[in-house]
Amino acid sequence: MNDALLVAAGVILLTVGAGLVRILYGPREVDRMMAVQLLGTGGIAALLLAASATKVAGVENVALGLALLSSFASVAFVTASAKARERERVDPR
Amino acid sequence: MSPSIIAGFVGAGLVGIGLYALIVNPEPLRKLLAFNVIGNGVFLVFGIVSRRGAIAGFPFDPVPQAMVITGIVVAFAASALAVALMLRLAEEAGRVTLEADKSTKPDEGARSP
Amino acid sequence: MTLFEALDLGLAAIVLGVAAWTVAVREVFSAVIGYVAYGLLLAIVWVRLYAPDVALTEAAIGGGVTGVLLLTASARLSRLPAPDAAPSAGLKIAAAALAFLVAGALAAAVVYLPDPAPSLAAAADENLAATGLGNAVTAVLIAYRSFDTMLEKVVLVLAVVGVWSVAPDRVWGGAPAALGPATPDAALVFLARMLAPIGLVIGVQIFWVGADEPGGAFQGGAILAAMWMIVMMARLTEPPRIGSGWLRLGLIAGPAIFLLIGLAGPFMAGSFLAFPAGFAKPLILFIEAFMVLSIAVTLPLLVAGSPSREAGE
Amino acid sequence: MSLALDLFSAVAIGAGVFFFLAGTVALLRFPDSLSRLHALTKADNLGLGLVVLGLIPRAGTPLAVLKLVVLWALVQLSSATVAQLIGAALRRRNAVE
């Protein structure tokens, strides 16, 4: 069963890793950000599976930290773009 | 081939990628990214030193890990300082560049047409 | 080839690929997005190296807080005029050769690392009981190499002073620019309101369990810092004036308490930064609590950057 | 009993893996940003949700179960908000273009 869990972790990780091809093609920055978001969730799932299979202490804490911060980059992305738009409105060069 | 050795090669590769980008990319923010990539590579090489230091009942050597943790925090502090300098330069000069400022070095400007 | 090896090779290929893309892509903003993905991947590599403490730090600081710093900076710098001319082909070839040599030498060094590997793990394990801790990494940070960690906290304070000093004189003592847009999305405000209290609990918990399990002051403090930043991005609160006393107190609390306890060492335990036998664990947790506070204050201030509004505003 | 639980875990985790796979394929194949966003939220919510569901019988202590559930709830909250924010950003940009 443990091996099966590790296989599942590996498959999820490599799958969302392949999803990073979307970073390559874009075409918009939003699309790239979505690939990162998927990588975050997939990483959490893979870590949980690995934690259950190997019983290495603390791996589930890492997953918890990632879950807490999973929205962080996307929020910063949206906020930064919104602020950039604001500046453009104030000072259209 | 143990897994830690693979991570060591990743570290070496990251140092190479970062070094190339640090030299070739003209934009300061890109140089900062490249510098961080180099730093991560060094940390990873340190990580395999930690992993190879495993003894019975202890899967890693804690000393290099503790140093990497402080290293990550210091690298962030240095990046923040660099970003602050860039933003200030942009505000003051309207652009961010590492090129020599020709207006303040007249003799250099005279030599290169 | 075992399962783990296949997984490691795949992960290695993805990490190197994302890193290469990050430094090669034309748009700076795209590069920063790539860098965030790369930070997440590195956290997973650290888990594979049996370093959950490092993985947690990398996830919170490398992926999270650094991501916000760079995304904000690149959005602000993106409207500047085109950069300097690209380097010549000759320079590119020379740089590639140098990079290849350095990477190759480092890889060779990795292959020919001494065998058996030198390790301080046994020494760390032997004295773990004296500190009363269960997590050897925390013991190294706060007890065995406490001098290092204390000075590292001082470096953080210096970085904040550096960032503040970059501002022009007239805004000295004022507040940095707001982190969020003038009218934040209602969904973002909702997220900040929901996430911050939960994050507060989890951050403190990760600090607290750090004595015995992976976790600790740096990781807990970084999570608290992230929560403060998300609240500021939703404009529920604004970056504080850099002149305010409580802020400066929070900044130096960690290193100051560390130093005070260190100075008490010669009288209580015989040497600087030594902990008296039997009291090591409570003292370590006491120091760590203030370090959590200082880190949670320092990181958001570093991201918020130099003050840009005058003190009266 | 333990066989039934193992079977339950295997089915749930297998389904979770499937949703991650489907989400990734959709992210790569769907033609426009909004439909890609739609696919992404499925992987985020169902994929991780099913993996967590499958791991619950193996968690051991009630505290570990609570940790798993809290983690899933956190990701739910984050991913729902992020989808909302990205969707809004896309709509604004479409309105400008």
Coordinates of C-alpha atoms in Angstrom, one line a residue:
Chain A
M1 CA 0.0 0.0 0.0
N2 CA 2.8 2.4 0.9
D3 CA 4.4 1.9 -2.5
A4 CA 1.1 2.6 -4.2
L5 CA 0.9 5.9 -2.2
L6 CA 4.3 6.9 -3.4
V7 CA 3.4 6.1 -7.0
A8 CA 0.4 8.3 -6.6
A9 CA 2.5 11.1 -5.1
G10 CA 5.0 10.8 -8.0
V11 CA 2.3 10.7 -10.6
I12 CA 0.6 13.8 -9.2
L13 CA 3.9 15.7 -8.9
L14 CA 5.1 14.9 -12.4
T15 CA 1.6 15.6 -13.8
V16 CA 1.4 19.1 -12.4
G17 CA 5.1 19.5 -13.2
A18 CA 4.1 18.8 -16.8
G19 CA 1.4 21.4 -16.4
L20 CA 4.2 23.9 -16.1
V21 CA 4.5 23.8 -19.9
R22 CA 1.6 26.3 -19.6
I23 CA 4.2 28.7 -18.1
L24 CA 6.2 28.3 -21.3
Y25 CA 3.3 29.1 -23.6
G26 CA 1.3 31.7 -21.6
P27 CA 0.1 33.5 -23.6
R28 CA -1.0 35.7 -20.8
E29 CA 0.6 36.1 -17.4
V30 CA -2.7 34.9 -15.8
D31 CA -2.3 31.5 -17.5
R32 CA 1.2 31.2 -16.1
M33 CA 0.0 32.0 -12.6
M34 CA -2.7 29.3 -12.9
A35 CA 0.0 26.7 -13.7
V36 CA 1.8 27.8 -10.5
Q37 CA -1.4 27.5 -8.5
L38 CA -1.9 24.0 -9.8
L39 CA 1.7 23.2 -8.9
G40 CA 1.0 24.4 -5.4
T41 CA -2.0 22.2 -4.8
G42 CA -0.4 19.2 -6.5
G43 CA 2.7 19.7 -4.3
I44 CA 0.5 19.6 -1.2
A45 CA -1.3 16.4 -2.3
A46 CA 2.1 14.8 -3.1
L47 CA 3.5 15.8 0.2
L48 CA 0.5 14.4 2.1
L49 CA 0.8 11.1 0.3
A50 CA 4.5 10.9 0.9
A51 CA 4.0 11.8 4.6
S52 CA 1.5 9.0 5.0
A53 CA 3.7 6.5 3.2
T54 CA 7.1 7.2 4.7
K55 CA 6.2 8.6 8.1
V56 CA 9.1 11.1 7.9
A57 CA 8.3 13.4 10.8
G58 CA 7.1 16.9 10.0
V59 CA 6.3 16.5 6.3
E60 CA 2.6 17.2 7.0
N61 CA 3.7 20.4 8.7
V62 CA 5.3 21.4 5.4
A63 CA 2.1 20.6 3.6
L64 CA 0.1 22.7 6.1
G65 CA 2.5 25.6 5.6
L66 CA 2.1 25.3 1.8
A67 CA -1.7 25.1 2.1
L68 CA -1.7 28.3 4.2
L69 CA 0.4 30.1 1.6
S70 CA -1.1 28.5 -1.5
S71 CA -3.0 31.6 -2.4
F72 CA -0.2 34.0 -1.5
A73 CA 1.6 34.3 -4.8
S74 CA -1.7 34.5 -6.8
V75 CA -3.0 37.2 -4.5
A76 CA 0.3 39.2 -4.9
F77 CA 0.1 38.7 -8.6
V78 CA -3.5 40.1 -8.9
T79 CA -2.7 42.9 -6.5
A80 CA 0.5 43.9 -8.3
S81 CA -1.3 44.0 -11.6
A82 CA -4.1 46.0 -10.1
K83 CA -1.7 48.5 -8.7
A84 CA 0.1 48.8 -12.0
R85 CA -3.2 49.6 -13.7
E86 CA -3.9 52.2 -11.1
R87 CA -0.6 54.0 -11.8
E88 CA -1.3 53.9 -15.5
R89 CA -4.6 55.6 -14.9
V90 CA -3.0 58.3 -12.8
D91 CA -0.1 58.8 -15.1
P92 CA -0.7 57.5 -18.7
R93 CA 2.6 57.5 -20.4
Chain B
M1 CA 23.1 6.5 -7.3
S2 CA 21.6 7.8 -4.1
P3 CA 18.8 10.4 -4.3
S4 CA 20.9 13.0 -2.5
I5 CA 23.6 12.9 -5.2
I6 CA 20.9 13.8 -7.8
A7 CA 20.0 16.9 -5.7
G8 CA 23.7 17.8 -5.6
F9 CA 23.8 17.8 -9.4
V10 CA 20.7 19.9 -9.5
G11 CA 22.5 22.3 -7.1
A12 CA 25.5 22.4 -9.4
G13 CA 23.3 22.9 -12.5
L14 CA 21.5 25.8 -10.7
V15 CA 24.8 27.5 -9.9
G16 CA 25.7 27.2 -13.6
I17 CA 22.4 28.5 -14.9
G18 CA 22.4 31.4 -12.4
L19 CA 26.0 32.4 -13.1
Y20 CA 25.4 32.5 -16.9
A21 CA 22.2 34.6 -16.4
L22 CA 24.0 36.9 -13.9
I23 CA 26.6 37.8 -16.5
V24 CA 24.4 37.9 -19.6
N25 CA 21.2 39.6 -18.4
P26 CA 21.6 43.4 -18.4
E27 CA 18.5 44.2 -16.2
P28 CA 19.3 44.5 -12.5
L29 CA 16.1 42.7 -11.4
R30 CA 17.0 39.8 -13.7
K31 CA 20.5 39.8 -12.1
L32 CA 18.9 39.6 -8.7
L33 CA 16.8 36.6 -9.8
A34 CA 20.0 35.0 -11.2
F35 CA 21.8 35.7 -8.0
N36 CA 19.0 34.0 -6.0
V37 CA 19.2 31.0 -8.3
I38 CA 23.0 30.7 -7.6
G39 CA 22.2 30.9 -3.9
N40 CA 19.6 28.1 -4.1
G41 CA 22.2 26.0 -5.9
V42 CA 24.7 26.4 -3.2
F43 CA 22.1 25.6 -0.5
L44 CA 21.2 22.4 -2.3
V45 CA 24.9 21.3 -2.4
F46 CA 24.9 22.0 1.3
G47 CA 21.8 20.0 1.6
I48 CA 23.5 16.9 0.2
V49 CA 26.4 17.4 2.6
S50 CA 23.8 17.3 5.4
R51 CA 22.1 14.2 3.9
R52 CA 25.4 12.4 3.6
G53 CA 26.2 13.1 7.2
A54 CA 23.4 10.8 8.3
I55 CA 24.1 8.5 11.1
A56 CA 22.1 5.6 12.6
G57 CA 18.8 7.0 13.9
F58 CA 19.5 10.4 12.4
P59 CA 18.6 10.8 8.7
F60 CA 20.6 14.0 8.3
D61 CA 23.3 16.2 9.8
P62 CA 21.5 19.1 11.5
V63 CA 24.4 21.7 11.3
P64 CA 24.3 22.4 7.6
Q65 CA 20.5 22.5 7.6
A66 CA 20.5 25.1 10.3
M67 CA 23.0 27.2 8.3
V68 CA 20.9 26.9 5.2
I69 CA 17.8 28.1 7.1
T70 CA 19.7 31.2 8.3
G71 CA 21.0 31.5 4.7
I72 CA 17.6 31.6 3.2
V73 CA 16.5 34.4 5.5
V74 CA 19.6 36.4 4.9
A75 CA 19.3 36.0 1.1
F76 CA 15.8 37.4 1.3
A77 CA 17.0 40.4 3.4
A78 CA 19.7 41.1 0.8
S79 CA 17.2 40.8 -2.1
A80 CA 14.8 43.2 -0.3
L81 CA 17.7 45.7 0.0
A82 CA 18.6 45.3 -3.6
V83 CA 14.9 45.9 -4.7
A84 CA 14.7 49.0 -2.5
L85 CA 17.8 50.4 -4.2
M86 CA 16.4 49.6 -7.7
L87 CA 13.1 51.3 -7.0
R88 CA 14.8 54.4 -5.6
L89 CA 17.0 54.5 -8.7
A90 CA 14.0 54.2 -11.0
E91 CA 12.3 57.0 -9.1
E92 CA 15.3 59.3 -9.3
A93 CA 16.6 58.5 -12.8
G94 CA 13.6 57.2 -14.6
R95 CA 15.4 54.1 -15.5
V96 CA 17.3 51.3 -13.9
T97 CA 20.7 50.5 -15.4
L98 CA 24.1 49.4 -14.4
E99 CA 25.8 51.2 -17.3
A100 CA 28.2 54.0 -16.4
D101 CA 26.4 57.4 -16.3
K102 CA 28.0 59.3 -19.1
S103 CA 27.0 62.7 -17.8
T104 CA 29.1 62.3 -14.7
K105 CA 32.1 60.9 -16.3
P106 CA 33.0 63.3 -19.1
D107 CA 36.3 61.7 -20.1
E108 CA 34.8 58.3 -20.7
G109 CA 32.1 59.9 -22.8
A110 CA 34.8 61.7 -24.8
R111 CA 36.8 58.5 -25.5
S112 CA 33.9 56.5 -26.9
P113 CA 32.2 58.3 -29.7
Chain C
M1 CA 15.9 2.0 -11.2
T2 CA 13.8 2.3 -8.1
L3 CA 10.6 4.3 -7.7
F4 CA 12.4 7.0 -5.7
E5 CA 15.2 7.4 -8.3
A6 CA 12.7 7.9 -11.1
L7 CA 10.8 10.5 -9.1
D8 CA 14.0 12.3 -8.2
L9 CA 15.2 12.4 -11.8
G10 CA 11.8 13.8 -12.9
L11 CA 11.8 16.4 -10.2
A12 CA 15.4 17.3 -11.0
A13 CA 14.6 17.8 -14.7
I14 CA 11.6 20.0 -13.8
V15 CA 13.5 22.1 -11.3
L16 CA 16.4 22.7 -13.8
G17 CA 13.9 23.4 -16.6
V18 CA 11.9 26.0 -14.7
A19 CA 15.1 27.7 -13.5
A20 CA 16.5 27.8 -17.0
W21 CA 13.2 29.2 -18.3
T22 CA 13.1 31.8 -15.5
V23 CA 16.4 33.3 -16.4
A24 CA 15.8 33.1 -20.2
V25 CA 12.3 34.5 -20.7
R26 CA 12.0 38.0 -22.1
E27 CA 9.4 39.5 -19.8
V28 CA 10.6 40.2 -16.3
F29 CA 7.1 39.7 -14.8
S30 CA 7.0 36.2 -16.4
A31 CA 10.4 35.4 -15.0
V32 CA 9.2 36.3 -11.5
I33 CA 6.2 34.0 -11.9
G34 CA 8.6 31.2 -12.9
Y35 CA 10.7 32.0 -9.9
V36 CA 7.7 31.4 -7.6
A37 CA 7.0 28.0 -9.2
Y38 CA 10.7 27.2 -8.8
G39 CA 10.5 28.1 -5.1
L40 CA 7.7 25.6 -4.6
L41 CA 9.6 22.9 -6.4
L42 CA 12.7 23.5 -4.3
A43 CA 10.6 23.0 -1.1
I44 CA 9.7 19.6 -2.4
V45 CA 13.4 18.8 -3.2
W46 CA 14.2 19.7 0.4
V47 CA 11.6 17.3 1.7
R48 CA 13.3 14.6 -0.4
L49 CA 16.6 15.5 1.3
Y50 CA 15.0 14.8 4.7
A51 CA 15.1 18.5 5.6
P52 CA 11.5 19.4 6.4
D53 CA 12.7 22.4 8.5
V54 CA 14.4 23.8 5.4
A55 CA 11.5 22.9 3.2
L56 CA 9.1 24.9 5.4
T57 CA 11.5 27.9 5.4
E58 CA 11.9 27.7 1.6
A59 CA 8.1 27.4 1.1
A60 CA 7.3 30.4 3.3
I61 CA 10.3 32.7 2.4
G62 CA 11.6 31.4 -0.9
G63 CA 8.3 30.9 -2.6
G64 CA 5.9 33.1 -0.6
V65 CA 7.5 36.3 0.8
T66 CA 10.2 36.6 -1.9
G67 CA 7.5 36.1 -4.5
V68 CA 5.5 39.1 -3.2
L69 CA 8.6 41.2 -3.1
L70 CA 9.6 40.4 -6.7
L71 CA 6.1 40.5 -8.2
T72 CA 5.5 44.0 -6.7
A73 CA 9.0 45.2 -7.8
S74 CA 8.6 43.9 -11.3
A75 CA 5.1 45.4 -11.7
R76 CA 6.6 48.8 -10.7
L77 CA 9.6 48.5 -12.9
S78 CA 7.8 47.2 -16.0
R79 CA 7.0 50.6 -17.3
L80 CA 10.5 51.8 -17.5
P81 CA 12.3 52.4 -20.8
A82 CA 13.9 49.4 -22.5
P83 CA 17.0 48.0 -20.8
D84 CA 20.6 48.4 -22.0
A85 CA 21.7 46.6 -25.2
A86 CA 22.0 42.9 -25.1
P87 CA 25.6 41.6 -24.5
S88 CA 27.7 40.5 -27.5
A89 CA 27.8 36.9 -28.7
G90 CA 31.4 36.7 -27.5
L91 CA 30.5 37.6 -24.0
K92 CA 27.6 35.1 -24.1
I93 CA 30.0 32.3 -25.2
A94 CA 32.5 33.2 -22.5
A95 CA 29.8 33.4 -19.9
A96 CA 28.4 30.0 -21.0
A97 CA 31.9 28.5 -20.8
L98 CA 32.5 29.9 -17.3
A99 CA 29.1 28.7 -16.1
F100 CA 29.7 25.3 -17.5
L101 CA 33.1 25.0 -15.9
V102 CA 31.9 26.1 -12.5
A103 CA 28.9 23.8 -12.6
G104 CA 31.1 21.0 -13.7
A105 CA 33.6 21.6 -10.9
L106 CA 30.8 21.7 -8.4
A107 CA 29.3 18.5 -9.7
A108 CA 32.7 16.8 -9.5
A109 CA 33.0 18.0 -6.0
V110 CA 29.7 16.5 -5.2
V111 CA 30.8 13.2 -6.7
Y112 CA 34.1 13.2 -4.9
L113 CA 32.9 14.3 -1.5
P114 CA 34.9 12.5 1.3
D115 CA 33.8 9.1 2.2
P116 CA 32.8 8.4 5.0
A117 CA 31.2 11.8 5.1
P118 CA 32.2 14.1 8.0
S119 CA 29.2 14.6 10.3
L120 CA 28.4 16.5 13.4
A121 CA 25.1 14.6 13.8
A122 CA 26.5 12.4 16.5
A123 CA 27.7 15.4 18.5
A124 CA 24.4 17.2 18.0
D125 CA 22.5 14.1 19.1
E126 CA 24.7 13.5 22.2
N127 CA 24.1 16.9 23.7
L128 CA 20.4 17.2 22.7
A129 CA 19.3 15.9 26.1
A130 CA 21.1 18.8 27.8
T131 CA 19.1 21.4 25.8
G132 CA 15.8 19.6 26.5
L133 CA 14.8 19.9 22.8
G134 CA 13.8 17.2 20.5
N135 CA 14.5 18.9 17.2
A136 CA 18.3 19.0 16.5
V137 CA 18.0 21.8 14.0
T138 CA 16.4 24.1 16.5
A139 CA 19.1 23.1 19.0
V140 CA 21.9 24.0 16.5
L141 CA 20.2 27.3 15.8
I142 CA 19.5 28.5 19.3
A143 CA 21.9 26.6 21.4
Y144 CA 25.0 25.2 19.7
R145 CA 25.5 28.0 17.2
S146 CA 23.5 30.7 19.0
F147 CA 26.1 33.3 18.2
D148 CA 25.5 32.8 14.5
T149 CA 21.8 33.0 14.8
M150 CA 21.9 36.1 17.0
L151 CA 24.1 38.0 14.5
E152 CA 21.9 36.8 11.7
K153 CA 19.0 38.6 13.5
V154 CA 21.2 41.7 13.6
V155 CA 21.7 41.4 9.9
L156 CA 18.0 41.5 9.4
V157 CA 17.7 44.7 11.4
L158 CA 20.5 46.2 9.4
A159 CA 18.7 45.3 6.2
V160 CA 15.6 47.1 7.4
V161 CA 17.7 50.2 8.3
G162 CA 19.3 50.0 4.8
V163 CA 15.9 49.8 3.1
W164 CA 14.7 52.8 5.1
S165 CA 17.8 54.8 4.4
V166 CA 17.3 54.7 0.7
A167 CA 14.3 57.1 1.0
P168 CA 14.8 60.9 0.6
D169 CA 15.1 62.9 3.8
R170 CA 11.7 64.6 3.7
V171 CA 9.8 61.2 4.2
W172 CA 12.0 60.0 7.0
G173 CA 9.8 58.6 9.7
G174 CA 6.8 58.3 7.3
A175 CA 5.0 55.2 6.1
P176 CA 5.8 53.0 3.1
A177 CA 3.4 53.0 0.2
A178 CA 0.3 50.8 0.6
L179 CA 0.7 47.2 -0.5
G180 CA -2.7 46.8 -2.1
P181 CA -4.8 48.7 -4.7
A182 CA -7.0 51.6 -3.7
T183 CA -10.2 49.5 -3.9
P184 CA -9.3 45.9 -3.2
D185 CA -11.6 43.1 -4.5
A186 CA -14.2 42.0 -2.1
A187 CA -13.0 38.4 -2.4
L188 CA -9.5 39.4 -1.4
V189 CA -10.9 41.2 1.7
F190 CA -12.8 38.1 2.6
L191 CA -9.8 35.9 2.2
A192 CA -7.6 38.1 4.4
R193 CA -10.3 38.2 7.1
M194 CA -10.7 34.4 7.0
L195 CA -7.0 33.4 6.6
A196 CA -5.2 35.7 9.0
P197 CA -6.6 34.3 12.2
I198 CA -6.1 30.7 11.1
G199 CA -2.6 31.6 9.9
L200 CA -1.9 33.2 13.3
V201 CA -2.7 30.0 15.1
I202 CA -0.8 27.8 12.6
G203 CA 2.3 30.1 12.7
V204 CA 2.4 30.0 16.5
Q205 CA 1.8 26.3 16.5
I206 CA 4.7 25.7 14.1
F207 CA 7.0 27.8 16.3
W208 CA 5.8 25.9 19.4
V209 CA 6.2 22.4 18.0
G210 CA 9.6 23.5 16.5
A211 CA 11.2 22.5 19.9
D212 CA 10.6 18.8 19.2
E213 CA 9.5 18.4 15.6
P214 CA 10.3 20.2 12.3
G215 CA 9.3 23.9 12.7
G216 CA 10.7 26.7 14.7
A217 CA 11.1 30.4 15.1
F218 CA 12.0 31.2 11.5
Q219 CA 9.2 29.2 10.0
G220 CA 6.6 30.3 12.4
G221 CA 7.7 33.9 12.1
A222 CA 7.7 33.8 8.3
I223 CA 4.1 32.5 8.3
L224 CA 3.0 35.2 10.7
A225 CA 4.7 37.7 8.4
A226 CA 2.8 36.4 5.4
M227 CA -0.4 36.8 7.3
W228 CA 0.3 40.4 8.1
M229 CA 1.2 41.0 4.5
I230 CA -2.0 39.5 3.2
V231 CA -4.0 41.8 5.6
M232 CA -2.1 44.8 4.2
M233 CA -2.6 43.7 0.6
A234 CA -6.4 43.7 1.3
R235 CA -6.0 47.2 2.8
L236 CA -7.5 46.1 6.1
T237 CA -4.5 47.8 7.7
E238 CA -1.7 50.0 6.3
P239 CA 2.1 49.7 6.6
P240 CA 3.1 51.5 9.8
R241 CA 5.1 54.7 10.0
I242 CA 8.7 53.7 10.4
G243 CA 9.1 56.3 13.1
S244 CA 6.7 54.6 15.5
G245 CA 8.2 53.3 18.7
W246 CA 6.4 50.0 19.0
L247 CA 7.5 49.0 15.5
R248 CA 11.1 49.7 16.3
L249 CA 10.7 47.8 19.6
G250 CA 9.3 44.8 17.7
L251 CA 12.2 44.9 15.2
I252 CA 14.9 44.7 17.8
A253 CA 13.1 42.6 20.4
G254 CA 14.5 39.3 19.1
P255 CA 18.2 40.1 19.0
A256 CA 17.9 42.3 22.1
I257 CA 16.5 39.5 24.3
F258 CA 18.9 37.1 22.7
L259 CA 21.8 39.4 23.6
L260 CA 20.5 40.1 27.2
I261 CA 20.2 36.4 27.9
G262 CA 23.6 35.8 26.4
L263 CA 25.1 38.5 28.6
A264 CA 23.5 36.9 31.6
G265 CA 25.3 33.7 30.6
P266 CA 28.6 34.3 32.4
F267 CA 26.9 34.8 35.7
M268 CA 24.4 32.0 35.4
A269 CA 26.2 29.3 33.5
G270 CA 29.9 30.3 33.2
S271 CA 30.1 31.7 29.7
F272 CA 28.6 34.1 27.1
L273 CA 25.4 32.7 25.6
A274 CA 25.5 29.6 27.8
F275 CA 22.3 28.4 29.3
P276 CA 22.2 27.2 32.9
A277 CA 21.6 23.4 33.2
G278 CA 18.0 22.5 33.5
F279 CA 16.7 25.9 32.3
A280 CA 17.9 25.5 28.8
K281 CA 14.5 24.7 27.2
P282 CA 12.5 27.4 28.8
L283 CA 15.2 30.0 28.0
I284 CA 15.4 28.8 24.4
L285 CA 11.6 29.0 23.9
F286 CA 11.7 32.5 25.6
I287 CA 14.3 33.7 23.1
E288 CA 12.5 32.1 20.2
A289 CA 9.2 33.7 21.1
F290 CA 10.8 37.2 20.7
M291 CA 12.6 36.0 17.5
V292 CA 9.2 35.0 16.1
L293 CA 7.9 38.5 16.8
S294 CA 10.9 40.2 15.3
I295 CA 10.8 38.1 12.1
A296 CA 7.1 38.6 11.8
V297 CA 7.7 42.4 11.9
T298 CA 10.9 42.5 9.8
L299 CA 9.9 40.5 6.7
P300 CA 6.7 42.6 5.9
L301 CA 8.7 45.8 6.4
L302 CA 11.4 44.6 4.0
V303 CA 8.7 43.9 1.4
A304 CA 6.9 47.2 2.0
G305 CA 10.1 49.0 1.2
S306 CA 11.3 52.5 1.8
P307 CA 8.9 55.1 3.3
S308 CA 7.2 57.2 0.6
R309 CA 4.7 59.3 2.6
E310 CA 5.6 62.1 4.9
A311 CA 5.2 61.5 8.6
G312 CA 2.2 63.8 8.9
E313 CA 0.2 62.1 6.1
Chain D
M1 CA -12.4 -4.2 7.8
S2 CA -8.9 -3.0 7.1
L3 CA -9.1 -4.4 3.6
A4 CA -12.3 -2.4 3.0
L5 CA -10.6 0.7 4.4
D6 CA -7.6 0.1 2.2
L7 CA -9.8 -0.3 -0.8
F8 CA -11.6 2.9 0.1
S9 CA -8.3 4.7 0.3
A10 CA -7.1 3.3 -3.0
V11 CA -10.3 4.3 -4.8
A12 CA -10.4 7.8 -3.4
I13 CA -6.7 8.5 -4.0
G14 CA -7.0 7.0 -7.5
A15 CA -9.9 9.3 -8.2
G16 CA -7.9 12.2 -6.8
V17 CA -5.0 11.4 -9.1
F18 CA -7.4 11.3 -12.0
F19 CA -8.7 14.8 -11.3
F20 CA -5.1 16.2 -11.1
L21 CA -4.4 14.5 -14.4
A22 CA -7.6 15.9 -15.9
G23 CA -7.0 19.4 -14.5
T24 CA -3.5 19.4 -16.0
V25 CA -4.6 18.2 -19.4
A26 CA -7.3 20.8 -19.4
L27 CA -4.9 23.5 -18.4
L28 CA -2.7 22.6 -21.3
R29 CA -5.5 21.9 -23.9
F30 CA -8.3 24.3 -23.2
P31 CA -8.4 27.2 -25.6
D32 CA -9.0 30.3 -23.4
S33 CA -8.1 31.5 -20.0
L34 CA -11.5 31.4 -18.4
S35 CA -12.1 27.7 -19.3
R36 CA -8.6 26.9 -18.1
L37 CA -9.5 28.6 -14.8
H38 CA -12.6 26.4 -14.6
A39 CA -10.5 23.3 -15.0
L40 CA -8.0 24.5 -12.5
T41 CA -10.5 24.8 -9.7
K42 CA -11.7 21.3 -10.3
A43 CA -8.2 19.9 -9.8
D44 CA -7.7 22.1 -6.7
N45 CA -10.9 21.2 -5.0
L46 CA -11.8 17.6 -6.1
G47 CA -8.2 16.3 -6.6
L48 CA -6.9 17.4 -3.2
G49 CA -10.2 16.7 -1.6
L50 CA -10.3 13.1 -2.7
V51 CA -6.6 12.5 -1.8
V52 CA -7.4 13.9 1.7
L53 CA -10.5 11.7 1.9
G54 CA -8.4 8.6 1.0
L55 CA -5.8 9.4 3.6
I56 CA -8.2 10.0 6.5
P57 CA -8.6 6.2 7.3
R58 CA -4.8 6.0 7.5
A59 CA -4.3 9.0 9.7
G60 CA -4.2 7.2 13.0
T61 CA -5.0 9.9 15.6
P62 CA -8.0 12.2 15.6
L63 CA -5.6 15.2 15.7
A64 CA -4.0 14.0 12.4
V65 CA -7.5 13.7 10.9
L66 CA -8.3 17.2 12.0
K67 CA -5.0 18.5 10.5
L68 CA -5.9 16.9 7.1
V69 CA -9.4 18.4 7.2
V70 CA -8.1 21.9 8.2
L71 CA -5.6 21.7 5.4
W72 CA -8.2 20.8 2.8
A73 CA -10.5 23.6 4.1
L74 CA -7.6 26.1 3.8
V75 CA -6.9 25.1 0.2
Q76 CA -10.7 25.3 -0.5
L77 CA -10.8 28.8 0.8
S78 CA -7.7 29.9 -1.0
S79 CA -8.4 28.4 -4.3
A80 CA -12.0 29.6 -4.4
T81 CA -10.8 33.2 -3.7
V82 CA -8.0 33.0 -6.2
A83 CA -10.4 31.8 -8.9
Q84 CA -12.6 34.7 -8.1
L85 CA -9.7 37.2 -8.2
I86 CA -8.2 35.8 -11.4
G87 CA -11.7 35.7 -13.0
A88 CA -12.3 39.3 -12.1
A89 CA -8.8 40.3 -13.4
L90 CA -9.6 38.6 -16.7
R91 CA -12.9 40.3 -17.0
R92 CA -11.4 43.7 -16.5
R93 CA -8.8 43.0 -19.1
N94 CA -11.3 41.7 -21.6
A95 CA -13.4 44.9 -21.1
V96 CA -10.3 47.0 -21.8
E97 CA -9.3 45.2 -25.0

